[in-house]
CSV table of C-alpha atoms and ligand atoms in Angstrom, one decimal:
chain,number,residue,atom,x,y,z
A,1,MET,CA,73.1,77.6,83.9
A,2,PRO,CA,71.8,76.1,80.7
A,3,GLU,CA,74.2,75.2,78.0
A,4,VAL,CA,74.8,78.0,75.4
A,5,GLU,CA,75.6,77.4,71.8
A,6,HIS,CA,75.6,79.0,68.4
A,7,PRO,CA,74.4,76.8,65.6
A,8,GLY,CA,74.8,77.3,61.9
A,9,ASP,CA,72.4,79.4,59.9
A,10,ALA,CA,69.3,77.4,59.1
A,11,THR,CA,67.6,75.5,62.0
A,12,LEU,CA,64.4,73.5,61.5
A,13,ILE,CA,62.3,72.9,64.6
A,14,LEU,CA,60.1,69.9,64.3
A,15,GLY,CA,57.5,68.2,66.6
A,16,ILE,CA,55.9,71.4,67.9
A,17,GLY,CA,52.6,70.3,69.5
A,18,GLU,CA,51.2,73.8,69.6
A,19,LEU,CA,52.8,76.8,67.8
A,20,THR,CA,51.7,80.3,68.8
A,21,THR,CA,52.7,82.6,65.9
A,22,ASN,CA,50.7,85.8,66.6
A,23,ALA,CA,50.5,85.8,62.8
A,24,PRO,CA,47.0,84.7,61.9
A,25,GLY,CA,47.8,84.4,58.2
A,26,THR,CA,50.3,81.5,58.8
A,27,ASP,CA,49.7,78.3,56.9
A,28,GLY,CA,47.6,76.0,59.0
A,29,ALA,CA,46.6,78.6,61.6
A,30,VAL,CA,43.4,77.5,63.3
A,31,GLY,CA,41.2,80.4,62.1
A,32,PRO,CA,41.2,84.0,61.1
A,33,ASP,CA,39.4,85.0,64.4
A,34,ASP,CA,42.4,83.9,66.5
A,35,PRO,CA,44.9,86.7,66.7
A,36,THR,CA,47.5,84.3,68.2
A,37,GLY,CA,47.7,82.3,65.0
A,38,VAL,CA,48.0,78.9,66.6
A,39,VAL,CA,49.2,76.0,64.4
A,40,ARG,CA,49.0,72.5,65.8
A,41,ASP,CA,51.6,69.8,65.0
A,42,ALA,CA,53.8,72.5,63.5
A,43,ALA,CA,57.3,73.1,62.3
A,44,LEU,CA,59.4,76.3,62.2
A,45,LEU,CA,62.3,77.2,60.0
A,46,LEU,CA,64.8,79.8,61.2
A,47,ASP,CA,67.4,81.2,58.8
A,48,GLY,CA,69.7,84.2,58.9
A,49,GLY,CA,68.3,85.2,62.3
A,50,ARG,CA,64.7,85.4,60.9
A,51,VAL,CA,61.7,83.1,60.7
A,52,ALA,CA,61.9,81.7,57.2
A,53,TRP,CA,58.8,79.4,57.3
A,54,ALA,CA,56.1,78.4,59.8
A,55,GLY,CA,53.3,76.0,59.3
A,56,PRO,CA,52.0,72.4,59.8
A,57,GLU,CA,54.8,69.8,60.0
A,58,SER,CA,53.0,67.9,57.2
A,59,ALA,CA,53.8,70.8,54.8
A,60,CYS,CA,57.3,71.5,56.0
A,61,ALA,CA,59.3,69.5,53.5
A,62,ALA,CA,57.7,71.5,50.7
A,63,GLY,CA,58.0,74.7,52.7
A,64,VAL,CA,61.7,74.2,53.4
A,65,GLU,CA,62.4,73.3,49.8
A,66,ARG,CA,60.6,76.4,48.6
A,67,VAL,CA,62.2,79.0,50.9
A,68,LEU,CA,65.6,77.3,51.5
A,69,GLY,CA,66.1,75.1,48.5
A,70,ARG,CA,68.4,72.8,50.5
A,71,ALA,CA,68.5,70.8,53.7
A,72,PRO,CA,68.6,72.9,56.9
A,73,ASP,CA,71.9,73.0,58.7
A,74,ARG,CA,70.3,71.4,61.7
A,75,VAL,CA,67.1,69.8,62.8
A,76,VAL,CA,65.7,70.0,66.4
A,77,GLU,CA,62.9,67.7,67.5
A,78,VAL,CA,60.9,69.2,70.4
A,79,ASP,CA,58.7,66.1,71.0
A,80,GLY,CA,55.3,67.7,71.1
A,81,ARG,CA,56.2,70.8,73.2
A,82,ALA,CA,54.5,74.2,72.8
A,83,VAL,CA,56.4,77.1,71.2
A,84,VAL,CA,55.7,80.8,71.7
A,85,PRO,CA,57.4,83.9,70.5
A,86,GLY,CA,60.1,85.2,72.8
A,87,PHE,CA,58.6,87.4,75.5
A,88,VAL,CA,58.8,91.2,74.9
A,89,ASP,CA,59.2,92.8,78.4
A,90,SER,CA,58.5,96.5,77.5
A,91,HIS,CA,59.0,97.9,81.0
A,92,THR,CA,62.0,97.3,83.4
A,93,HIS,CA,64.2,99.4,85.7
A,94,LEU,CA,67.4,97.2,85.7
A,95,VAL,CA,70.1,99.8,86.2
A,96,PHE,CA,70.2,99.8,90.0
A,97,ALA,CA,72.2,98.7,93.0
A,98,GLY,CA,71.1,97.3,96.3
A,99,ASP,CA,67.8,95.7,97.3
A,100,ARG,CA,64.8,96.8,99.3
A,101,SER,CA,63.7,93.5,100.9
A,102,ALA,CA,63.3,95.3,104.2
A,103,GLU,CA,60.8,97.7,102.6
A,104,PHE,CA,59.0,94.7,101.1
A,105,GLU,CA,58.9,92.9,104.5
A,106,ALA,CA,57.5,96.1,106.2
A,107,ARG,CA,54.9,96.4,103.5
A,108,MET,CA,53.8,92.8,104.0
A,109,ALA,CA,53.4,93.7,107.7
A,110,GLY,CA,51.0,96.5,106.8
A,111,ARG,CA,53.1,99.5,105.6
A,112,LEU,CA,51.9,101.3,102.4
A,113,TYR,CA,54.0,101.5,99.2
A,114,THR,CA,55.0,105.1,98.3
A,115,ALA,CA,57.0,106.6,95.5
A,116,GLY,CA,59.5,107.8,98.2
A,117,GLY,CA,61.2,104.4,98.4
A,118,ILE,CA,62.8,105.1,95.0
A,119,ARG,CA,65.3,107.4,96.8
A,120,THR,CA,66.7,104.4,98.7
A,121,THR,CA,67.8,102.8,95.5
A,122,VAL,CA,69.1,106.2,94.1
A,123,ALA,CA,71.5,106.4,97.0
A,124,ALA,CA,72.8,102.8,96.4
A,125,THR,CA,73.0,103.3,92.7
A,126,ARG,CA,75.0,106.5,92.9
A,127,ALA,CA,77.4,104.8,95.3
A,128,ALA,CA,78.0,101.8,92.9
A,129,SER,CA,80.8,101.6,90.4
A,130,ASP,CA,80.1,101.2,86.7
A,131,ASP,CA,81.3,97.6,86.9
A,132,ALA,CA,79.0,96.8,89.8
A,133,LEU,CA,76.0,98.3,88.0
A,134,ARG,CA,76.9,96.6,84.8
A,135,ALA,CA,77.3,93.2,86.5
A,136,ASN,CA,73.9,93.6,88.2
A,137,LEU,CA,72.2,94.7,85.0
A,138,ARG,CA,73.7,91.7,83.0
A,139,ARG,CA,72.7,89.3,85.7
A,140,HIS,CA,69.1,90.4,85.5
A,141,VAL,CA,69.1,90.3,81.7
A,142,ALA,CA,70.4,86.8,81.8
A,143,GLU,CA,67.8,85.9,84.4
A,144,ALA,CA,65.1,87.2,82.2
A,145,LEU,CA,66.4,85.4,79.1
A,146,ALA,CA,66.4,82.1,81.0
A,147,GLN,CA,62.7,82.7,81.5
A,148,GLY,CA,62.1,83.4,77.8
A,149,THR,CA,62.5,87.2,77.5
A,150,THR,CA,64.2,88.0,74.3
A,151,THR,CA,63.4,91.7,74.0
A,152,LEU,CA,63.7,94.0,77.0
A,153,GLU,CA,63.2,97.7,77.6
A,154,VAL,CA,65.4,99.2,80.3
A,155,LYS,CA,64.8,102.6,82.0
A,156,SER,CA,67.1,104.9,83.9
A,157,GLY,CA,65.7,106.7,86.9
A,158,TYR,CA,67.9,105.8,89.9
A,159,GLY,CA,70.5,108.4,89.1
A,160,LEU,CA,68.6,111.6,89.2
A,161,ASN,CA,71.5,113.9,88.5
A,162,VAL,CA,73.2,114.5,85.1
A,163,ALA,CA,76.2,112.2,85.6
A,164,ASP,CA,74.3,109.3,87.1
A,165,GLU,CA,71.4,109.4,84.6
A,166,GLU,CA,73.8,109.6,81.7
A,167,ARG,CA,75.7,106.6,83.1
A,168,SER,CA,72.4,104.7,83.6
A,169,VAL,CA,71.3,105.1,80.0
A,170,ARG,CA,74.8,104.4,78.7
A,171,LEU,CA,75.0,101.1,80.6
A,172,ALA,CA,71.5,100.2,79.6
A,173,ARG,CA,72.4,100.7,75.9
A,174,GLU,CA,75.1,98.0,76.3
A,175,VAL,CA,72.3,95.4,76.7
A,176,THR,CA,69.4,96.7,74.7
A,177,GLU,CA,68.3,99.2,72.0
A,178,GLU,CA,65.1,99.9,74.0
A,179,VAL,CA,66.5,102.4,76.4
A,180,THR,CA,64.3,104.9,78.2
A,181,PHE,CA,65.4,108.1,79.9
A,182,LEU,CA,63.4,108.4,83.2
A,183,GLY,CA,65.2,111.3,84.9
A,184,ALA,CA,61.7,112.4,86.0
A,185,HIS,CA,61.2,109.3,88.3
A,186,VAL,CA,61.0,111.3,91.5
A,187,VAL,CA,62.6,114.5,92.7
A,188,PRO,CA,65.9,113.7,94.5
A,189,THR,CA,66.3,114.6,98.2
A,190,ARG,CA,68.1,117.8,98.9
A,191,SER,CA,70.4,116.1,101.3
A,192,ALA,CA,72.0,114.6,98.2
A,193,GLY,CA,73.8,118.0,97.9
A,194,ASP,CA,73.4,118.5,94.2
A,195,ALA,CA,69.6,118.5,94.1
A,196,PRO,CA,67.8,121.6,92.8
A,197,ALA,CA,65.7,123.7,95.2
A,198,ASP,CA,62.3,122.4,94.2
A,199,ARG,CA,60.3,120.3,91.8
A,200,ASP,CA,60.1,122.9,89.1
A,201,ALA,CA,63.8,123.5,89.3
A,202,TYR,CA,64.4,119.8,89.0
A,203,VAL,CA,62.2,119.6,85.9
A,204,ASP,CA,64.3,122.4,84.4
A,205,LEU,CA,67.3,120.2,84.9
A,206,VAL,CA,65.6,117.1,83.5
A,207,THR,CA,64.5,119.0,80.4
A,208,GLY,CA,67.8,120.8,80.0
A,209,ASP,CA,71.2,119.4,80.7
A,210,MET,CA,70.1,115.9,81.8
A,211,LEU,CA,68.1,115.4,78.6
A,212,ALA,CA,70.9,116.7,76.5
A,213,ALA,CA,73.3,114.2,78.1
A,214,CYS,CA,70.9,111.2,78.0
A,215,ALA,CA,69.1,111.6,74.7
A,216,PRO,CA,72.0,110.2,72.5
A,217,HIS,CA,71.8,106.9,74.4
A,218,ALA,CA,68.0,106.6,74.6
A,219,ARG,CA,65.1,105.8,72.3
A,220,TRP,CA,62.3,106.9,74.7
A,221,VAL,CA,61.4,109.4,77.4
A,222,ASP,CA,59.3,108.6,80.4
A,223,VAL,CA,57.9,110.3,83.5
A,224,PHE,CA,56.3,109.1,86.7
A,225,CYS,CA,53.0,111.2,86.7
A,226,GLU,CA,51.6,110.5,90.1
A,227,ILE,CA,51.0,112.1,93.5
A,228,GLY,CA,54.4,112.1,95.2
A,229,ALA,CA,56.3,112.3,91.9
A,230,PHE,CA,55.4,114.7,89.1
A,231,THR,CA,52.2,116.7,88.3
A,232,PRO,CA,50.5,116.5,84.9
A,233,GLU,CA,51.9,119.9,84.0
A,234,GLN,CA,55.4,118.9,84.9
A,235,ALA,CA,55.0,115.6,83.1
A,236,ARG,CA,53.9,117.5,80.0
A,237,ARG,CA,57.0,119.6,80.1
A,238,VAL,CA,59.2,116.5,80.4
A,239,LEU,CA,57.5,114.6,77.6
A,240,THR,CA,57.4,117.5,75.1
A,241,ALA,CA,61.0,118.3,75.7
A,242,GLY,CA,61.9,114.6,75.2
A,243,ALA,CA,59.9,114.4,72.0
A,244,ALA,CA,61.6,117.6,70.8
A,245,ALA,CA,64.9,115.9,71.3
A,246,GLY,CA,63.7,113.0,69.1
A,247,LEU,CA,62.6,110.5,71.8
A,248,GLY,CA,59.4,108.5,71.7
A,249,VAL,CA,57.0,109.0,74.6
A,250,ARG,CA,56.0,106.6,77.3
A,251,VAL,CA,54.4,107.4,80.7
A,252,HIS,CA,54.0,105.9,84.2
A,253,ALA,CA,50.5,106.8,85.3
A,254,ASN,CA,47.5,105.9,87.4
A,255,GLN,CA,49.5,103.5,89.5
A,256,LEU,CA,48.7,104.6,93.0
A,257,GLY,CA,45.4,106.5,92.4
A,258,PRO,CA,43.4,108.1,89.6
A,259,GLY,CA,44.9,111.0,87.7
A,260,GLN,CA,45.3,112.8,84.4
A,261,GLY,CA,48.4,110.8,83.3
A,262,VAL,CA,46.6,108.4,81.0
A,263,ARG,CA,44.8,111.1,79.1
A,264,LEU,CA,48.0,113.2,78.8
A,265,ALA,CA,49.8,110.1,77.4
A,266,VAL,CA,47.1,109.6,74.8
A,267,GLU,CA,47.0,113.3,73.9
A,268,LEU,CA,50.8,113.3,73.4
A,269,GLY,CA,50.7,110.2,71.2
A,270,ALA,CA,52.6,108.0,73.7
A,271,ALA,CA,53.5,104.5,72.5
A,272,SER,CA,52.4,103.2,75.9
A,273,VAL,CA,51.1,104.3,79.3
A,274,ASP,CA,52.1,101.9,82.0
A,275,HIS,CA,50.5,100.7,85.2
A,276,CYS,CA,46.8,101.9,84.5
A,277,THR,CA,45.7,100.5,87.8
A,278,TYR,CA,43.1,103.2,88.6
A,279,LEU,CA,41.2,104.1,85.4
A,280,SER,CA,38.1,106.2,84.9
A,281,ASP,CA,35.7,105.5,82.1
A,282,ASP,CA,37.1,108.4,80.2
A,283,ASP,CA,40.6,107.0,80.5
A,284,VAL,CA,39.5,103.7,79.1
A,285,ALA,CA,37.6,105.4,76.2
A,286,ALA,CA,40.7,107.5,75.5
A,287,LEU,CA,43.0,104.5,75.3
A,288,ALA,CA,40.5,102.5,73.1
A,289,GLY,CA,40.0,105.6,70.9
A,290,SER,CA,43.7,106.3,70.4
A,291,TRP,CA,44.2,103.6,67.7
A,292,ARG,CA,44.3,104.7,64.1
A,293,ASP,CA,46.1,102.8,61.2
A,294,GLY,CA,47.6,100.3,63.6
A,295,GLU,CA,49.2,103.0,65.9
A,296,GLY,CA,48.0,104.2,69.2
A,297,THR,CA,48.7,104.1,72.9
A,298,VAL,CA,49.0,100.7,74.5
A,299,ALA,CA,47.8,100.2,78.1
A,300,THR,CA,50.7,98.3,79.7
A,301,LEU,CA,49.7,96.5,82.8
A,302,LEU,CA,52.3,95.5,85.4
A,303,PRO,CA,50.7,92.9,87.7
A,304,GLY,CA,54.0,92.2,89.5
A,305,VAL,CA,53.5,95.6,91.1
A,306,GLU,CA,50.0,94.8,92.5
A,307,PHE,CA,51.4,91.4,93.6
A,308,SER,CA,54.2,93.1,95.5
A,309,THR,CA,52.4,96.1,96.9
A,310,ARG,CA,49.0,94.6,97.7
A,311,HIS,CA,47.2,97.1,95.5
A,312,PRO,CA,44.1,95.9,93.6
A,313,TYR,CA,45.0,94.5,90.2
A,314,PRO,CA,44.0,96.5,87.1
A,315,ASP,CA,40.9,95.3,85.2
A,316,ALA,CA,42.3,94.1,81.9
A,317,ARG,CA,38.9,92.8,80.9
A,318,ARG,CA,37.4,96.2,81.0
A,319,LEU,CA,40.2,97.6,78.7
A,320,LEU,CA,39.9,94.7,76.3
A,321,ASP,CA,36.2,94.8,76.1
A,322,ALA,CA,36.4,98.5,75.3
A,323,GLY,CA,38.8,97.8,72.4
A,324,ALA,CA,42.0,99.0,74.0
A,325,VAL,CA,45.3,97.3,73.2
A,326,VAL,CA,46.9,95.7,76.3
A,327,ALA,CA,50.4,94.6,77.0
A,328,ILE,CA,51.8,93.0,80.2
A,329,ALA,CA,55.3,93.6,81.4
A,330,SER,CA,57.4,92.8,84.6
A,331,ASP,CA,58.3,96.3,85.7
A,332,CYS,CA,61.3,94.5,87.2
A,333,ASN,CA,62.8,96.9,89.8
A,334,PRO,CA,64.0,96.5,93.4
A,335,GLY,CA,61.0,98.4,94.9
A,336,SER,CA,57.6,97.7,93.5
A,337,SER,CA,58.1,94.5,91.5
A,338,TYR,CA,61.3,92.6,92.0
A,339,THR,CA,60.7,89.8,89.4
A,340,SER,CA,61.9,89.4,85.9
A,341,SER,CA,59.4,86.6,85.2
A,342,MET,CA,57.1,87.1,82.2
A,343,PRO,CA,55.6,83.6,82.7
A,344,LEU,CA,54.5,84.9,86.2
A,345,MET,CA,53.0,88.0,84.5
A,346,VAL,CA,51.0,85.7,82.2
A,347,ALA,CA,49.8,83.7,85.2
A,348,LEU,CA,48.8,86.8,87.2
A,349,ALA,CA,47.1,88.4,84.1
A,350,VAL,CA,44.9,85.3,83.7
A,351,ARG,CA,44.2,84.6,87.4
A,352,GLU,CA,43.8,88.2,88.6
A,353,MET,CA,43.1,90.5,85.7
A,354,GLY,CA,40.4,88.7,83.8
A,355,MET,CA,42.4,87.8,80.7
A,356,THR,CA,42.1,84.6,78.8
A,357,VAL,CA,45.3,82.6,78.3
A,358,ALA,CA,45.4,83.6,74.6
A,359,GLU,CA,45.1,87.3,75.5
A,360,ALA,CA,47.7,87.1,78.2
A,361,VAL,CA,50.3,85.3,75.9
A,362,TRP,CA,49.5,87.9,73.1
A,363,ALA,CA,49.9,90.8,75.6
A,364,ALA,CA,53.3,89.4,76.8
A,365,THR,CA,54.6,89.1,73.3
A,366,ALA,CA,52.9,91.0,70.5
A,367,GLY,CA,51.4,93.5,73.0
A,368,GLY,CA,54.9,94.3,74.3
A,369,ALA,CA,56.1,94.8,70.7
A,370,ARG,CA,53.2,97.2,70.1
A,371,ALA,CA,54.2,99.1,73.2
A,372,LEU,CA,57.7,99.5,71.8
A,373,ARG,CA,56.4,100.2,68.3
A,374,ARG,CA,58.3,97.2,66.9
A,375,ASP,CA,57.0,94.9,64.2
A,376,ASP,CA,60.0,92.6,64.0
A,377,VAL,CA,59.5,90.9,67.4
A,378,GLY,CA,56.5,89.5,69.4
A,379,HIS,CA,55.4,87.2,66.6
A,380,LEU,CA,56.7,84.3,64.5
A,381,GLY,CA,55.4,85.3,61.1
A,382,ARG,CA,57.7,85.0,58.2
A,383,GLY,CA,60.5,87.6,58.4
A,384,ALA,CA,60.1,88.1,62.2
A,385,ARG,CA,63.3,88.0,64.3
A,386,ALA,CA,63.9,84.4,65.2
A,387,ASP,CA,63.2,84.7,68.9
A,388,VAL,CA,61.6,81.4,70.0
A,389,VAL,CA,60.7,79.9,73.3
A,390,VAL,CA,60.1,76.2,73.6
A,391,LEU,CA,58.0,75.4,76.7
A,392,ASP,CA,58.4,72.1,78.7
A,393,ALA,CA,54.7,71.7,78.3
A,394,PRO,CA,52.2,70.6,75.6
A,395,SER,CA,50.4,74.0,75.5
A,396,ARG,CA,50.9,77.6,76.4
A,397,THR,CA,48.0,77.3,78.9
A,398,HIS,CA,50.6,75.7,81.3
A,399,LEU,CA,52.2,79.2,81.7
A,400,ALA,CA,49.1,80.1,83.8
A,401,TYR,CA,48.0,76.6,84.9
A,402,ARG,CA,51.4,75.8,86.4
A,403,PRO,CA,52.4,79.1,88.1
A,404,GLY,CA,55.9,79.3,89.5
A,405,VAL,CA,57.2,76.2,87.6
A,406,PRO,CA,60.2,76.8,85.4
A,407,LEU,CA,58.7,75.9,82.0
A,408,VAL,CA,61.2,77.3,79.6
A,409,HIS,CA,62.9,74.4,77.9
A,410,ALA,CA,64.9,76.3,75.2
A,411,VAL,CA,65.3,79.7,73.7
A,412,TRP,CA,66.5,81.0,70.4
A,413,ARG,CA,67.4,84.6,70.0
A,414,ASP,CA,68.2,86.1,66.6
A,415,GLY,CA,68.3,82.5,65.4
A,416,HIS,CA,70.9,81.4,67.9
A,417,GLN,CA,70.1,78.9,70.6
A,418,VAL,CA,70.9,80.7,73.9
A,419,VAL,CA,69.1,78.6,76.4
A,420,GLY,CA,68.7,74.8,76.6
A,421,ARG,CA,70.2,71.7,75.2
A,422,SER,CA,71.4,71.4,71.7
A,423,GLY,CA,69.1,69.4,69.3
A,424,ARG,CA,69.9,66.7,66.8
A,425,THR,CA,71.9,67.8,63.8
A,426,ALA,CA,70.4,66.9,60.5
A,427,PRO,CA,72.1,63.9,59.0
A,428,GLY,CA,74.0,64.8,55.8
B,501,NIG,O1,57.3,101.4,87.9
B,501,NIG,N1,56.3,103.7,89.5
B,501,NIG,C1,57.4,104.2,89.5
B,501,NIG,N2,58.5,103.5,89.4
B,501,NIG,C2,58.7,102.1,89.7
B,501,NIG,C3,58.9,101.8,91.1
B,501,NIG,C4,60.3,102.1,91.4
B,501,NIG,C5,60.7,101.8,92.8
B,501,NIG,O2,59.9,101.6,93.7
B,501,NIG,O3,61.9,101.7,93.0
B,501,NIG,C6,57.5,101.4,89.1
B,501,NIG,O4,56.7,100.8,89.9
B,502,FE,FE1,58.1,101.3,86.3
C-alpha cells in the first residue's frame, strides 16, 4: 500500500507538465474551445481542502502571494507529470458479499448475461455480517482511491428486503454521501421466504416500508428498468415514490436491449440514466434535449459491463455529436463489471466507444460530477474540492495509450495527500 500522510494546510504543486482543470477560464488555459481547460507547465495551490489557485508555473509566485499572502506550508515537485481532477465514479454497487467468477467464466464460454445473476449476490450479501460487508466495502473504496477515484457513488440492491436494504444504505453512508437506494434491482426469489407474491407486490414493498427505512440514509433512488427486472410502469412508481420522499432520480436502463427507460428518466428529470447501450434516435434526441440552464439528464456509459458481458459497446460518439452530456463510470459490482478502475474506463471509452481522450477524461471527472449534480468536484477551478491525481506520465493521453498500467502516482483528497510519496517541504 502507498504511504498515507496528512500535510498542513497550504500545498503548492509545482512542475506539472500538463494540468487538466476542466475549468476553461483558468489562467493560461490553452483556449476557450477546450472544455478541459488544459494548462501546460502549470502549478496548483491547495488550501483549506480547496483549490486556491491554478495556472502557469511562471505566474505562480504572484498568484500564491495574491491568494495566500505567505509561503505555502509545503511544496511538492512533480517533475513534469500530468495532473487531472480526481475521478468521479458516479455508479458502483459496492455493498455486497461473495464473487461470481464462476458466472463470468461460464459467460466467457458462451453463456449469456441475465439480470437473474443478481440473486446469487443477494443470497451471499444477506448471509454476511455487518463487519464483513463493511470490510469488503472499505477494501473496494481503497482500491478505487488508489486508482484515482476521489468521489464515489454507492448503491444498495443486494438486500432486497427491508432489513438488508436498510443495512446496505446505512453502511454505504459510512463511506460516501452519494448513496443510492436500489431496492428495485430485481424481484427477490420466493424461496427467500420473505419475498412478496409477485412483482407488483414487491414494488409495493419498495415504495412503502423499504423506502421509508432507506430514504434517511440515501440521496438518490434508482431502478433497473429492463426485461427481467422492472417494467417502465413499475419503474415510474418506484421513481416517483422516491422523489416524493425527497430523493433525486437515477435509472438503470437500455442495458440489455432497447426500451422506454431512457425516455422515462428524461421525463422524470433524472440526474442520470445509466448503461444506455441500446438507444433509439428518439432516446438520443431526448437526452440531448433534456438540458436547460446547465441541468439535464446525463447519459452515463459503463463500458466495464460491455467488456465483461461481451455486449456491444454503446456509441458515445453518437450521443456527443447529438449534444448529449456523457459520463463514464465503473459500475463496479460482482456480476456485470467487477472492476473499480476509472483509468480502464477511460481506455475503453477511447478505444471502443469513439471518444477522444479529452472527452473521456472529462466524462470520467466533470461528467461524473454532472451525473451527481455536484459542482464542487470533477474540476480544478478555484474553489473546487482539492481532489487531485498526479499521473506517472507526461500527459493524460497515457490513460488510454497505456491500458492496464498503474499510472496513478499520487492522490490528494480534500487537500490531504492520501496516495503516494510525500513531497519536499518548503524551506523556511
Ligand atoms: O448495473 N444492471 C443492473 N445491475 C448491475 C448488475 C448487477 C449484477 O449483475 O450483480 C449493473 O450492471
Ligand atoms: Fe449498475
